[in-house]
Amino acid sequence: MHRAAGLAATGLITAIALTGTLVAPAVAAPPGAGTATTTSTATTTSPATGTDGVTHEENDRVPEGAVWTQHYFPSSDGSGTELHADVLLPEGLAKGEKVPVILSASAYFGHAGEIAPEDHERSGPSARFQDFMEGTDLFKKGYAFVMVDTRGFGGSTGCLDFGGPGDRADIKAAIDWTADRPWSTGAVGMYGKSFDALTGLIGNNLDQDALKAVVAQEPVWDAYRLIHSNGVPRPNAVATATTYNAIAAMPGMKDDDARYRANADYEKKHPECFVANSDGYRIADPANPYWTERDQAERAEGTDTPLFFTQGFTESNTKPEGMREFLANHQGPQRGWLGPWDHVRGNEKDEKGRLEMGRAGWFEETMSFYDQYLKGEKPKAAHPPYAIQDSTGAWRAQKTWPEADRAVTVPLGDGVYVDDGEAPSTGKTPGKAPGGTPGKISQRTPDPSNSYVVRSRPLDRPTRITGTPRISMTAEGEGNVMVKLYDVAEDGKAVMFDEQVSRLDADRLALDLKSADWTLEAGHTLAVEIGTIGTGDWLDTPSKQTVRIKDARLGLSLDDPADDTPTAGERAPYLDTYISAYTTRLPSGKPTFTLPAPKSRTHNAP
C-alpha cells in the first residue's frame, strides 16, 4: 500500500490515492486498494477457464508456483447475482489432493486493474496480494489463494453494496463455495487490507464453521464512522462513492471470456446501481438502517472466529473508530499489532527500506496464525496476543487491549465559542500534503473566539492514555463541536493526538473520540480544546452561533508504562511525521484539573 493511501478519507486529491496510480481527476480514493501491479509481457492465447489452468510460464501475471483457473457461482441471497472467482492452486497439486484456502473478497480484483485500467497487455489474476503470496511462499506451503469479486465489481454482476446485506450474501457464498471445492480441505481463512479487511470482519460476523481464521489489516470497523462523524460528513461522503462507482464501471479486458466481459458491463444496463450507492453515503443519521446494516462492530457480538488485525492509531484513512466495540463484542482468540502508523500493510517498507509499522515478521506471524487454525499445527514460536507501539516508539506485549490501571473522569468545566468554521489558529486548514503526509499545523496561538482550552496540572510521572476517550457536555446553541486532546511539553509545544467532531443535536451530548495509545511524559500536561470545526477533515456547515458548553467531563483509561512487558520492534517512521505535522502552540492559561496517576500494577506477561 502506497503512502498516498492516507488521502483516501479526505477526498482532496485528483489521483487515486490507494494505488498511487494517476487517473481521471474526478475520482478520489476509497479505503483499500493496494500496490500497483506490474505489466504483463509473457504471451498466451487465452485466459484460464474453470478446467484449463494457466501457469506463470504461460502468463506472467500468474504468480510463480501457482495454477490459475476462473469460476462463477451464485450469491446466497437468491437475487440472481453471479460471482466470479480467480483461483490460484499450488502447481503440481495431485488429483484428489486437498489444501486449506486463503480467501479474499473485494472490489479490487478486476483483471484490468484495481481501481483504474493498468495497461496490462492481457488478462490475468490481480496482483493485489502478490506480496503476501511471494513473501510467505504460500503455494510451497500447501495453500490455495482465492480472490472473489464482490457484487458489482470485476466479473461479478449485481449492484455494488459497500459492506451491506448484498456483500454479506456474497461473502457467505464465497466461504461456502471455497470450502466445498474438491481441492479444498474445507478450512478457509480470510486475508485483506482495508476494504477486503472489512469483508474479513463480515466473514467473522457470519459465524460460519468453514471460516477458521481472519487476518484484517487496517479494516473498516464501522462504515458510518468512515464516512461521517456524529452527523458531520467527511469529504469521502461523495468522493468514495464516486470512486467505487468508477471501479464498478471498469470493463473487462479484450481477451477475457465473454461471460466475464458481460458481467463487468452489468452497470451499463443498471445505472440505478450508481445512484443507490451514492445516495446511501449521503445519509447522515447513524441510526438509519443503511448504516446499522454496515456496523461490523455491533454485529460482532458473540462471534468467535480467530482474528489477527492491525490498526494505526494515527491512521488517515480507516481510523480506529469502532475498534474497541468490535473487540469487546468478539469472543474468539484475538491477536493485534497496534501503533502510530498510517494506512499501510504489516510488511510494507518506506522509501528508505524501513518497515512502516516498525515490527519485523509479519508474514511469519501471519502464516503461524493460519497454520494453527487452518492446519491445526502448534505454533513454532511464541507471539504475544497483542504487540503495541505507543507514542514513545517503544513496543510492548499484552494479553488484551486496552489494559488500563484505572478509569477516571476529569471535570473540564464550562466554556464559550463561536461556531464559525475557522481554524483555531489562522483560519487556514491543515489539510494533507501530496503523498498522504498531513500538512503542517500553524504555530500561531488559537483564536479564543472559536475555541477554548482547558489544561491539567503537570504530571508527576509518565502516564499513558489508552483505549477510547469519551467526552460528555451540555451544549446551548446550534451548530457543531470539535474536541481535541493535546500532549503539552514543558516548552509549550503541543501535539494533538486525538480528535472528534459532532453535530450539536442534543442538549446533553456524549461521544467517543478515536481509540488512542499515547504516553504523556512526567512534567507534561493534558490539554483539551473545545470549539468549532476548523480542519479540512470534515464537510462542515458552521452555524455562526455562539455555543455555550457546561459541565464538560472527559472519561479516560490510564495505564502505567512502568508495568510494560517489552517486545521486539522499532519506531514506526510515520510517528515522527505525525508529531511534526500535528505540533502547535496553545494559548497560555492556568491549569484547572488534575489528571490522576495510574495505579501501578504488574501486568501478567503474555
Coordinates of C-alpha atoms in Angstrom, one line a residue:
M1 CA 0.0 0.0 0.0
H2 CA 1.5 3.3 -1.1
R3 CA 1.7 6.3 1.3
A4 CA -0.9 8.1 -0.9
A5 CA -3.5 5.8 0.7
G6 CA -3.6 8.3 3.5
L7 CA -5.6 10.7 1.4
A8 CA -8.5 8.4 1.0
A9 CA -10.5 9.9 3.8
T10 CA -10.1 13.5 2.7
G11 CA -11.0 13.3 -1.0
L12 CA -8.7 16.3 -1.5
I13 CA -6.6 14.9 -4.4
T14 CA -7.3 14.1 -8.0
A15 CA -5.2 10.9 -8.1
I16 CA -6.5 7.5 -7.0
A17 CA -4.5 7.6 -3.8
L18 CA -4.8 3.9 -2.8
T19 CA -2.6 2.7 -5.6
G20 CA -0.5 5.7 -6.3
T21 CA -1.9 5.4 -9.9
L22 CA -2.9 8.7 -11.5
V23 CA -6.4 8.5 -13.1
A24 CA -9.2 10.8 -14.0
P25 CA -9.3 13.9 -11.8
A26 CA -13.0 13.5 -10.7
V27 CA -12.2 10.3 -8.7
A28 CA -10.9 10.2 -5.2
A29 CA -9.7 7.3 -3.2
P30 CA -11.8 4.7 -1.2
P31 CA -10.5 2.5 1.6
G32 CA -8.1 -0.1 0.5
A33 CA -6.6 -0.5 -3.0
G34 CA -3.0 -1.6 -2.8
T35 CA 0.3 -1.6 -4.5
A36 CA 0.2 -1.2 -8.3
T37 CA 0.6 -4.3 -10.4
T38 CA 3.3 -4.8 -13.0
T39 CA 2.5 -5.0 -16.7
S40 CA 2.5 -8.5 -18.2
T41 CA 4.8 -9.3 -21.0
A42 CA 4.5 -13.1 -21.5
T43 CA 2.4 -14.4 -24.3
T44 CA -0.6 -16.6 -24.0
T45 CA -3.5 -17.3 -26.3
S46 CA -6.4 -17.2 -23.8
P47 CA -7.0 -16.7 -20.1
A48 CA -7.8 -19.5 -17.7
T49 CA -11.1 -21.3 -17.6
G50 CA -12.7 -23.4 -14.9
T51 CA -10.9 -26.5 -16.2
D52 CA -7.9 -25.3 -18.2
G53 CA -5.4 -23.8 -15.8
V54 CA -2.7 -21.3 -16.7
T55 CA 0.8 -21.2 -15.1
H56 CA 3.3 -18.4 -14.7
E57 CA 5.3 -19.7 -17.7
E58 CA 2.2 -19.2 -19.9
N59 CA 1.2 -15.8 -18.4
D60 CA 3.5 -13.9 -16.1
R61 CA 0.5 -12.3 -14.4
V62 CA 0.1 -15.7 -12.7
P63 CA 2.3 -16.0 -9.6
E64 CA 5.2 -18.4 -9.8
G65 CA 4.3 -21.8 -8.4
A66 CA 0.6 -21.4 -9.0
V67 CA -2.0 -22.5 -11.5
W68 CA -4.8 -20.0 -12.3
T69 CA -8.4 -21.0 -13.0
Q70 CA -11.6 -19.0 -13.2
H71 CA -15.0 -19.9 -11.8
Y72 CA -18.6 -18.5 -11.5
F73 CA -21.2 -19.3 -8.8
P74 CA -24.4 -17.7 -7.4
S75 CA -24.5 -15.5 -4.4
S76 CA -26.5 -16.8 -1.4
D77 CA -29.4 -14.3 -1.3
G78 CA -31.4 -15.6 -4.2
S79 CA -31.0 -12.3 -6.1
G80 CA -29.6 -13.9 -9.2
T81 CA -26.2 -12.2 -8.6
E82 CA -23.4 -14.2 -10.1
L83 CA -20.0 -14.1 -8.5
H84 CA -16.6 -14.5 -10.2
A85 CA -13.5 -16.1 -8.6
D86 CA -9.9 -16.3 -9.6
V87 CA -8.4 -19.4 -8.0
L88 CA -4.7 -20.0 -7.6
L89 CA -3.7 -23.6 -6.7
P90 CA -0.3 -24.9 -6.0
E91 CA 1.4 -26.1 -9.2
G92 CA 1.6 -29.8 -9.3
L93 CA -1.3 -30.5 -7.0
A94 CA -2.2 -34.1 -7.4
K95 CA -5.7 -35.2 -8.3
G96 CA -7.7 -35.7 -5.1
E97 CA -5.1 -33.8 -3.0
K98 CA -6.7 -31.1 -0.7
V99 CA -5.3 -27.9 0.6
P100 CA -6.6 -25.2 3.0
V101 CA -7.6 -21.9 1.4
I102 CA -6.9 -18.3 1.9
L103 CA -9.9 -16.3 0.6
S104 CA -10.1 -12.6 -0.1
A105 CA -13.3 -10.9 -1.3
S106 CA -13.1 -7.4 -2.6
A107 CA -13.9 -4.6 -5.1
Y108 CA -10.2 -4.5 -6.2
F109 CA -9.6 -7.8 -8.1
G110 CA -10.7 -6.7 -11.6
H111 CA -8.5 -8.1 -14.4
A112 CA -8.0 -4.7 -15.9
G113 CA -6.8 -3.1 -12.7
E114 CA -7.6 -2.4 -9.0
I115 CA -9.3 1.0 -9.4
A116 CA -8.4 2.0 -12.9
P117 CA -7.1 0.3 -16.0
E118 CA -3.4 -0.5 -15.5
D119 CA -2.3 -1.0 -19.1
H120 CA -1.9 -4.8 -18.9
E121 CA -1.3 -6.5 -22.3
R122 CA -3.6 -9.4 -21.4
S123 CA -6.0 -10.7 -18.8
G124 CA -4.8 -12.3 -15.6
P125 CA -5.4 -12.5 -11.8
S126 CA -4.9 -9.4 -9.7
A127 CA -1.5 -8.8 -8.1
R128 CA -3.1 -7.0 -5.2
F129 CA -1.8 -9.6 -2.7
Q130 CA 1.1 -11.0 -4.6
D131 CA 3.4 -9.5 -1.9
F132 CA 1.7 -11.9 0.5
M133 CA 1.9 -14.9 -1.8
E134 CA 5.5 -14.4 -2.5
G135 CA 6.5 -13.3 1.0
T136 CA 5.0 -16.4 2.5
D137 CA 5.9 -18.9 -0.2
L138 CA 2.2 -19.6 0.1
F139 CA 1.9 -22.3 -2.6
K140 CA 5.0 -24.1 -1.5
K141 CA 3.5 -24.2 2.0
G142 CA 0.4 -26.0 0.5
Y143 CA -2.2 -23.3 0.4
A144 CA -4.6 -22.1 -2.2
F145 CA -5.5 -18.4 -2.7
V146 CA -8.9 -17.4 -3.9
M147 CA -10.0 -13.9 -5.0
V148 CA -13.7 -13.3 -5.3
D149 CA -15.2 -10.1 -6.8
T150 CA -17.9 -8.8 -4.6
R151 CA -21.1 -7.8 -6.4
G152 CA -20.8 -5.0 -9.0
F153 CA -17.0 -5.4 -9.5
G154 CA -14.7 -7.4 -11.8
G155 CA -16.5 -10.4 -13.3
S156 CA -19.5 -10.4 -10.8
T157 CA -22.9 -9.0 -11.5
G158 CA -25.2 -7.1 -9.2
C159 CA -25.2 -3.6 -7.7
L160 CA -22.2 -2.6 -5.5
D161 CA -23.1 -2.7 -1.8
F162 CA -20.2 -1.3 0.4
G163 CA -20.3 -3.9 3.1
G164 CA -24.1 -4.2 3.2
P165 CA -26.5 -7.1 3.0
G166 CA -25.6 -7.9 -0.6
D167 CA -21.9 -8.1 0.3
R168 CA -22.7 -10.3 3.3
A169 CA -24.6 -12.7 1.0
D170 CA -21.6 -12.8 -1.4
I171 CA -19.1 -13.5 1.4
K172 CA -21.3 -16.3 2.8
A173 CA -21.5 -17.8 -0.7
A174 CA -17.7 -17.4 -1.2
I175 CA -16.9 -19.1 2.0
D176 CA -19.3 -22.0 1.3
W177 CA -18.2 -22.4 -2.3
T178 CA -14.5 -22.3 -1.4
A179 CA -14.9 -24.8 1.4
D180 CA -16.8 -27.2 -0.8
R181 CA -14.2 -27.4 -3.7
P182 CA -12.8 -30.8 -4.4
W183 CA -9.3 -29.4 -3.8
S184 CA -10.2 -27.8 -0.5
T185 CA -9.8 -29.3 2.9
G186 CA -12.9 -27.3 4.0
A187 CA -10.8 -25.0 6.2
V188 CA -10.9 -21.3 5.0
G189 CA -9.0 -18.3 6.2
M190 CA -9.7 -14.7 5.0
Y191 CA -7.0 -12.1 4.3
G192 CA -7.1 -8.5 3.4
K193 CA -6.3 -4.9 4.0
S194 CA -8.8 -2.0 4.3
F195 CA -11.9 -2.9 2.2
D196 CA -11.0 -6.6 2.0
A197 CA -10.2 -6.5 5.7
L198 CA -13.8 -5.2 6.1
T199 CA -15.0 -8.2 4.2
G200 CA -13.0 -10.4 6.6
L201 CA -14.8 -8.8 9.5
I202 CA -18.1 -9.5 7.7
G203 CA -16.9 -13.1 7.4
N204 CA -16.3 -13.3 11.1
N205 CA -19.8 -11.9 11.8
L206 CA -21.4 -14.5 9.6
D207 CA -20.1 -17.1 12.1
Q208 CA -19.7 -19.9 9.5
D209 CA -18.0 -23.1 10.6
A210 CA -15.8 -23.3 7.5
L211 CA -14.1 -19.9 8.3
K212 CA -11.3 -20.8 10.7
A213 CA -9.3 -17.5 10.8
V214 CA -9.4 -13.9 9.7
V215 CA -6.4 -11.6 9.1
A216 CA -7.6 -8.0 8.7
Q217 CA -5.1 -5.1 8.2
E218 CA -6.4 -1.6 8.9
P219 CA -10.1 -2.6 8.5
V220 CA -13.3 -0.6 8.4
W221 CA -14.9 -1.4 11.8
D222 CA -18.0 0.7 11.2
A223 CA -18.7 2.1 7.8
Y224 CA -20.7 5.0 9.1
R225 CA -17.7 6.3 11.0
L226 CA -15.5 6.1 7.9
I227 CA -17.9 8.4 6.1
H228 CA -19.5 10.6 8.8
S229 CA -18.7 11.7 12.4
N230 CA -21.7 12.0 14.6
G231 CA -23.8 13.7 11.9
V232 CA -20.9 15.6 10.3
P233 CA -19.9 14.2 6.8
R234 CA -16.4 13.7 5.8
P235 CA -15.3 14.6 2.2
N236 CA -15.4 11.0 1.2
A237 CA -19.2 11.0 1.7
V238 CA -19.1 12.0 -2.0
A239 CA -15.6 11.0 -3.1
T240 CA -15.5 7.4 -2.0
A241 CA -18.9 6.7 -3.5
T242 CA -17.8 8.3 -6.8
T243 CA -14.6 6.2 -6.8
Y244 CA -16.4 2.9 -6.2
N245 CA -18.9 3.7 -9.0
A246 CA -15.9 4.2 -11.3
I247 CA -14.3 0.9 -10.3
A248 CA -17.6 -0.9 -10.9
A249 CA -17.8 0.7 -14.3
M250 CA -14.5 -0.7 -15.5
P251 CA -14.9 -3.1 -18.4
G252 CA -13.3 -6.4 -18.8
M253 CA -10.2 -6.9 -21.0
K254 CA -10.5 -7.8 -24.7
D255 CA -9.2 -11.3 -24.0
D256 CA -11.4 -12.0 -21.0
D257 CA -14.1 -14.6 -21.8
A258 CA -17.5 -13.4 -22.9
R259 CA -19.1 -14.2 -19.6
Y260 CA -16.6 -12.1 -17.6
R261 CA -17.0 -9.2 -20.1
A262 CA -20.8 -9.3 -19.9
N263 CA -20.7 -9.4 -16.1
A264 CA -18.3 -6.5 -16.0
D265 CA -20.7 -4.5 -18.1
Y266 CA -23.7 -5.1 -15.7
E267 CA -23.9 -1.4 -14.7
K268 CA -24.4 -0.3 -18.3
K269 CA -27.9 -1.9 -18.1
H270 CA -28.4 -0.9 -14.5
P271 CA -27.4 2.7 -14.0
E272 CA -29.6 2.7 -10.9
C273 CA -26.7 0.9 -9.1
F274 CA -24.6 4.1 -9.1
V275 CA -27.5 6.3 -7.9
A276 CA -28.3 3.9 -5.0
N277 CA -24.6 3.7 -4.0
S278 CA -24.2 7.5 -4.0
D279 CA -27.4 8.1 -2.1
G280 CA -26.5 5.7 0.7
Y281 CA -23.3 7.5 1.5
R282 CA -25.1 10.8 2.0
I283 CA -27.3 9.6 4.8
A284 CA -26.1 11.4 7.9
D285 CA -28.1 9.6 10.6
P286 CA -26.1 6.7 12.1
A287 CA -29.4 5.0 13.2
N288 CA -30.6 4.8 9.7
P289 CA -30.9 1.1 8.6
Y290 CA -28.4 1.8 5.8
W291 CA -25.7 2.3 8.4
T292 CA -26.8 -0.1 11.0
E293 CA -26.5 -2.9 8.4
R294 CA -22.9 -1.8 7.9
D295 CA -21.8 -1.6 11.6
Q296 CA -19.5 -4.5 11.9
A297 CA -18.6 -3.6 15.5
E298 CA -22.1 -4.1 16.7
R299 CA -22.7 -7.2 14.6
A300 CA -19.6 -8.9 16.1
E301 CA -21.4 -9.6 19.3
G302 CA -20.8 -13.3 20.4
T303 CA -18.7 -14.2 17.3
D304 CA -15.6 -16.3 17.8
T305 CA -13.5 -16.6 14.6
P306 CA -9.8 -16.2 15.5
L307 CA -8.8 -12.7 14.5
F308 CA -5.4 -11.2 13.7
F309 CA -5.6 -7.5 12.9
T310 CA -3.5 -4.3 12.6
Q311 CA -4.6 -0.8 13.4
G312 CA -2.8 2.5 13.1
F313 CA -3.8 5.0 15.8
T314 CA -2.7 7.8 13.6
E315 CA -4.5 6.4 10.5
S316 CA -5.6 9.0 7.9
N317 CA -8.0 6.5 6.2
T318 CA -9.6 3.7 8.1
K319 CA -9.4 5.3 11.5
P320 CA -9.6 3.4 14.9
E321 CA -13.2 4.2 15.4
G322 CA -15.5 1.2 16.3
M323 CA -12.4 -1.0 17.0
R324 CA -12.9 -1.0 20.8
E325 CA -16.6 -2.1 20.4
F326 CA -15.7 -4.8 17.9
L327 CA -13.0 -6.3 20.1
A328 CA -15.3 -6.2 23.2
N329 CA -18.1 -7.9 21.3
H330 CA -15.8 -10.5 19.6
Q331 CA -15.4 -13.5 21.9
G332 CA -12.8 -15.5 19.9
P333 CA -9.0 -15.5 20.0
Q334 CA -7.5 -12.1 19.2
R335 CA -4.1 -11.0 18.0
G336 CA -3.2 -7.5 17.0
W337 CA -0.4 -5.1 16.0
L338 CA -1.4 -1.5 17.1
G339 CA 0.7 1.6 16.8
P340 CA 1.4 5.1 15.4
W341 CA 1.4 4.4 11.6
D342 CA -0.7 5.4 8.6
H343 CA -2.7 3.2 6.2
V344 CA 0.0 0.5 5.5
R345 CA 0.4 -3.3 5.4
G346 CA 2.3 -5.2 8.0
N347 CA 5.1 -6.0 5.6
E348 CA 5.3 -2.6 3.9
K349 CA 8.5 -0.6 3.8
D350 CA 9.1 3.1 3.2
E351 CA 11.5 4.6 0.6
K352 CA 14.4 4.1 3.0
G353 CA 13.7 0.4 3.5
R354 CA 12.3 0.8 7.0
L355 CA 9.3 -1.2 8.0
E356 CA 6.3 1.2 8.1
M357 CA 5.0 -0.3 11.3
G358 CA 8.5 -0.9 12.7
R359 CA 8.0 -4.6 13.6
A360 CA 9.5 -7.4 11.6
G361 CA 8.0 -10.8 10.9
W362 CA 4.6 -10.0 9.5
F363 CA 4.5 -12.9 7.1
E364 CA 6.0 -15.4 9.5
E365 CA 3.5 -14.5 12.2
T366 CA 0.6 -14.5 9.7
M367 CA 1.4 -18.0 8.5
S368 CA 1.9 -19.2 12.0
F369 CA -1.6 -18.0 12.7
Y370 CA -3.1 -19.7 9.6
D371 CA -1.1 -22.9 10.3
Q372 CA -2.5 -23.0 13.8
Y373 CA -6.2 -22.5 12.8
L374 CA -6.4 -24.0 9.3
K375 CA -4.0 -26.9 9.7
G376 CA -4.1 -27.5 13.4
E377 CA -0.3 -27.1 13.8
K378 CA 1.2 -25.9 17.1
P379 CA 3.0 -22.6 16.7
K380 CA 6.8 -23.0 16.5
A381 CA 7.4 -19.5 18.1
A382 CA 5.6 -17.7 20.8
H383 CA 3.9 -14.5 19.6
P384 CA 2.2 -12.1 22.0
P385 CA -1.5 -11.8 21.6
Y386 CA -1.0 -8.0 21.3
A387 CA 2.1 -6.1 20.2
I388 CA 1.6 -2.4 20.7
Q389 CA 3.7 0.6 20.0
D390 CA 2.8 3.8 21.8
S391 CA 3.8 7.4 21.1
T392 CA 7.3 6.9 22.6
G393 CA 8.1 4.5 19.8
A394 CA 8.5 1.6 22.3
W395 CA 6.8 -1.8 21.7
R396 CA 5.2 -3.8 24.5
A397 CA 3.4 -7.1 24.7
Q398 CA -0.1 -7.5 26.2
K399 CA -2.7 -10.2 26.6
T400 CA -5.5 -7.8 25.7
W401 CA -6.1 -4.3 24.5
P402 CA -6.7 -2.0 26.2
E403 CA -5.1 -2.8 29.5
A404 CA -5.7 0.0 32.0
D405 CA -4.7 0.5 35.6
R406 CA -7.6 2.8 36.3
A407 CA -10.6 4.6 34.7
V408 CA -11.0 8.3 35.6
T409 CA -13.4 11.1 34.7
V410 CA -12.0 14.6 34.9
P411 CA -14.0 17.8 35.0
L412 CA -13.4 20.3 32.2
G413 CA -15.9 22.9 33.4
D414 CA -17.6 25.4 31.2
G415 CA -16.7 27.5 28.1
V416 CA -17.9 29.5 25.2
Y417 CA -17.0 29.6 21.5
V418 CA -18.4 30.8 18.1
D419 CA -19.2 28.1 15.6
D420 CA -17.7 29.9 12.7
G421 CA -15.8 27.1 11.0
E422 CA -12.5 28.9 11.1
A423 CA -9.3 27.0 12.1
P424 CA -8.5 28.0 15.7
S425 CA -5.1 29.3 14.6
T426 CA -5.1 31.4 11.4
G427 CA -8.4 30.4 9.7
K428 CA -6.4 28.0 7.4
T429 CA -7.0 24.3 7.4
P430 CA -4.0 22.0 8.0
G431 CA -5.2 19.6 5.3
K432 CA -3.0 17.0 3.8
A433 CA 0.2 17.3 1.7
P434 CA 0.8 15.3 -1.5
G435 CA 1.5 11.7 -0.8
G436 CA -0.7 11.5 2.3
T437 CA 1.5 13.4 4.7
P438 CA -0.6 15.7 7.0
G439 CA 0.0 19.4 6.3
K440 CA 1.9 21.4 8.9
I441 CA -0.3 23.0 11.5
S442 CA 0.2 26.7 12.1
Q443 CA 2.2 27.6 15.1
R444 CA 0.2 30.7 15.9
T445 CA -1.9 31.0 19.0
P446 CA -5.5 29.8 18.6
D447 CA -8.2 32.5 18.4
P448 CA -10.1 32.4 21.7
S449 CA -13.4 33.3 19.9
N450 CA -13.8 30.0 18.1
S451 CA -12.4 27.6 20.7
Y452 CA -11.2 27.4 24.3
V453 CA -8.6 25.3 26.0
V454 CA -8.6 23.5 29.4
R455 CA -5.4 22.2 30.9
S456 CA -4.3 19.7 33.5
R457 CA -1.6 20.3 36.1
P458 CA 1.8 18.9 35.1
L459 CA 2.1 15.1 35.6
D460 CA 4.3 13.7 38.3
R461 CA 5.2 10.6 36.3
P462 CA 4.6 9.1 32.8
T463 CA 1.0 8.3 32.2
R464 CA -0.5 6.5 29.2
I465 CA -3.9 7.4 27.8
T466 CA -5.2 4.2 26.3
G467 CA -8.5 2.8 25.0
T468 CA -11.3 5.1 23.8
P469 CA -11.6 8.5 25.5
R470 CA -15.2 9.7 25.9
I471 CA -16.4 13.3 26.5
S472 CA -19.8 14.5 27.7
M473 CA -21.2 18.0 27.9
T474 CA -24.3 20.1 28.0
A475 CA -24.4 22.5 24.9
E476 CA -26.6 25.6 24.5
G477 CA -26.7 26.7 20.9
E478 CA -26.9 25.1 17.5
G479 CA -24.0 24.0 15.3
N480 CA -21.1 21.7 15.5
V481 CA -18.4 21.0 18.1
M482 CA -14.8 19.7 17.8
V483 CA -12.8 18.2 20.7
K484 CA -9.1 17.8 20.5
L485 CA -6.6 16.3 23.0
Y486 CA -3.0 17.6 23.3
D487 CA 0.2 16.4 24.9
V488 CA 1.8 19.6 26.0
A489 CA 5.5 19.6 26.8
E490 CA 7.3 21.8 29.3
D491 CA 8.5 24.1 26.5
G492 CA 4.9 24.7 25.4
K493 CA 4.8 22.6 22.3
A494 CA 1.6 20.7 22.0
V495 CA 0.9 17.6 19.9
M496 CA -2.7 16.9 19.0
F497 CA -3.1 13.1 19.4
D498 CA -6.9 12.7 19.4
E499 CA -9.9 14.4 18.0
Q500 CA -13.6 14.1 17.3
V501 CA -16.5 16.2 16.0
S502 CA -20.2 16.1 16.3
R503 CA -23.4 17.9 15.4
L504 CA -25.0 19.6 18.5
D505 CA -28.3 17.9 18.1
A506 CA -28.9 17.1 21.7
D507 CA -28.7 19.2 24.9
R508 CA -26.6 16.6 26.6
L509 CA -24.0 15.3 24.3
A510 CA -21.7 12.3 24.8
L511 CA -19.3 11.0 22.2
D512 CA -16.3 8.7 21.8
L513 CA -13.1 10.1 20.4
K514 CA -10.8 7.9 18.4
S515 CA -9.1 5.0 20.2
A516 CA -5.6 6.0 21.3
D517 CA -2.4 4.8 22.9
W518 CA -0.4 7.9 23.9
T519 CA 2.1 8.4 26.7
L520 CA 2.4 11.8 28.4
E521 CA 5.9 12.2 30.0
A522 CA 6.4 13.5 33.5
G523 CA 6.1 17.3 33.5
H524 CA 3.8 17.3 30.5
T525 CA 0.2 18.4 30.7
L526 CA -3.0 17.2 29.0
A527 CA -4.9 20.0 27.2
V528 CA -8.4 19.7 25.9
E529 CA -9.6 22.1 23.2
I530 CA -13.3 22.5 22.5
G531 CA -14.6 24.7 19.7
T532 CA -15.7 25.0 16.1
I533 CA -14.6 22.5 13.4
G534 CA -11.5 24.1 12.0
T535 CA -9.8 21.4 9.9
G536 CA -10.2 20.0 6.4
D537 CA -11.2 16.5 7.5
W538 CA -15.0 17.3 7.5
L539 CA -17.5 19.0 5.3
D540 CA -18.6 21.5 8.0
T541 CA -21.5 23.8 7.8
P542 CA -21.0 26.2 10.7
S543 CA -24.0 27.8 12.3
K544 CA -22.2 31.2 13.1
Q545 CA -23.9 31.0 16.5
T546 CA -22.4 31.3 20.0
V547 CA -22.2 27.9 21.7
R548 CA -22.1 27.6 25.5
I549 CA -20.6 24.4 26.9
K550 CA -21.4 23.4 30.5
D551 CA -20.2 20.6 32.8
A552 CA -17.9 19.0 30.2
R553 CA -16.3 15.8 31.5
L554 CA -13.7 13.6 30.0
G555 CA -13.5 9.9 30.6
L556 CA -10.1 8.3 30.2
S557 CA -8.4 4.9 30.7
L558 CA -4.9 5.3 32.2
D559 CA -2.0 2.9 32.2
D560 CA 1.4 3.0 33.9
P561 CA 4.2 2.5 31.3
A562 CA 6.4 1.2 34.1
D563 CA 4.5 -2.0 34.1
D564 CA 5.1 -2.7 30.4
T565 CA 6.4 -6.0 29.1
P566 CA 8.8 -5.1 26.2
T567 CA 8.6 -6.9 22.9
A568 CA 10.6 -6.6 19.6
G569 CA 10.1 -3.7 17.3
E570 CA 11.4 -0.3 16.1
R571 CA 9.9 3.1 16.0
A572 CA 7.4 3.5 13.1
P573 CA 8.8 6.1 10.7
Y574 CA 5.4 7.8 10.4
L575 CA 5.4 8.7 14.1
D576 CA 7.9 11.5 13.6
T577 CA 6.0 12.7 10.5
Y578 CA 2.8 12.8 12.5
I579 CA 4.3 14.6 15.5
S580 CA 5.9 17.2 13.2
A581 CA 2.6 17.8 11.4
Y582 CA 0.4 18.0 14.5
T583 CA 2.6 20.1 16.8
T584 CA 1.3 23.6 17.6
R585 CA 1.2 26.1 20.4
L586 CA -1.8 26.7 22.7
P587 CA -2.8 29.8 24.5
S588 CA -1.4 30.2 27.9
G589 CA -3.6 29.6 30.9
K590 CA -3.8 28.2 34.4
P591 CA -4.4 24.5 35.0
T592 CA -7.9 23.7 36.1
F593 CA -7.9 19.9 36.7
T594 CA -5.6 17.2 37.9
L595 CA -5.0 14.0 35.8
P596 CA -4.8 11.2 38.5
A597 CA -1.8 9.0 38.3
P598 CA -2.4 5.4 37.2
K599 CA -2.4 2.8 39.9
S600 CA 0.8 0.9 39.3
R601 CA 0.5 -2.8 38.9
T602 CA 2.4 -5.7 37.3
H603 CA 1.0 -6.8 34.0
N604 CA 0.9 -10.5 33.5
A605 CA 3.4 -11.3 30.8
P606 CA 1.6 -12.8 27.7

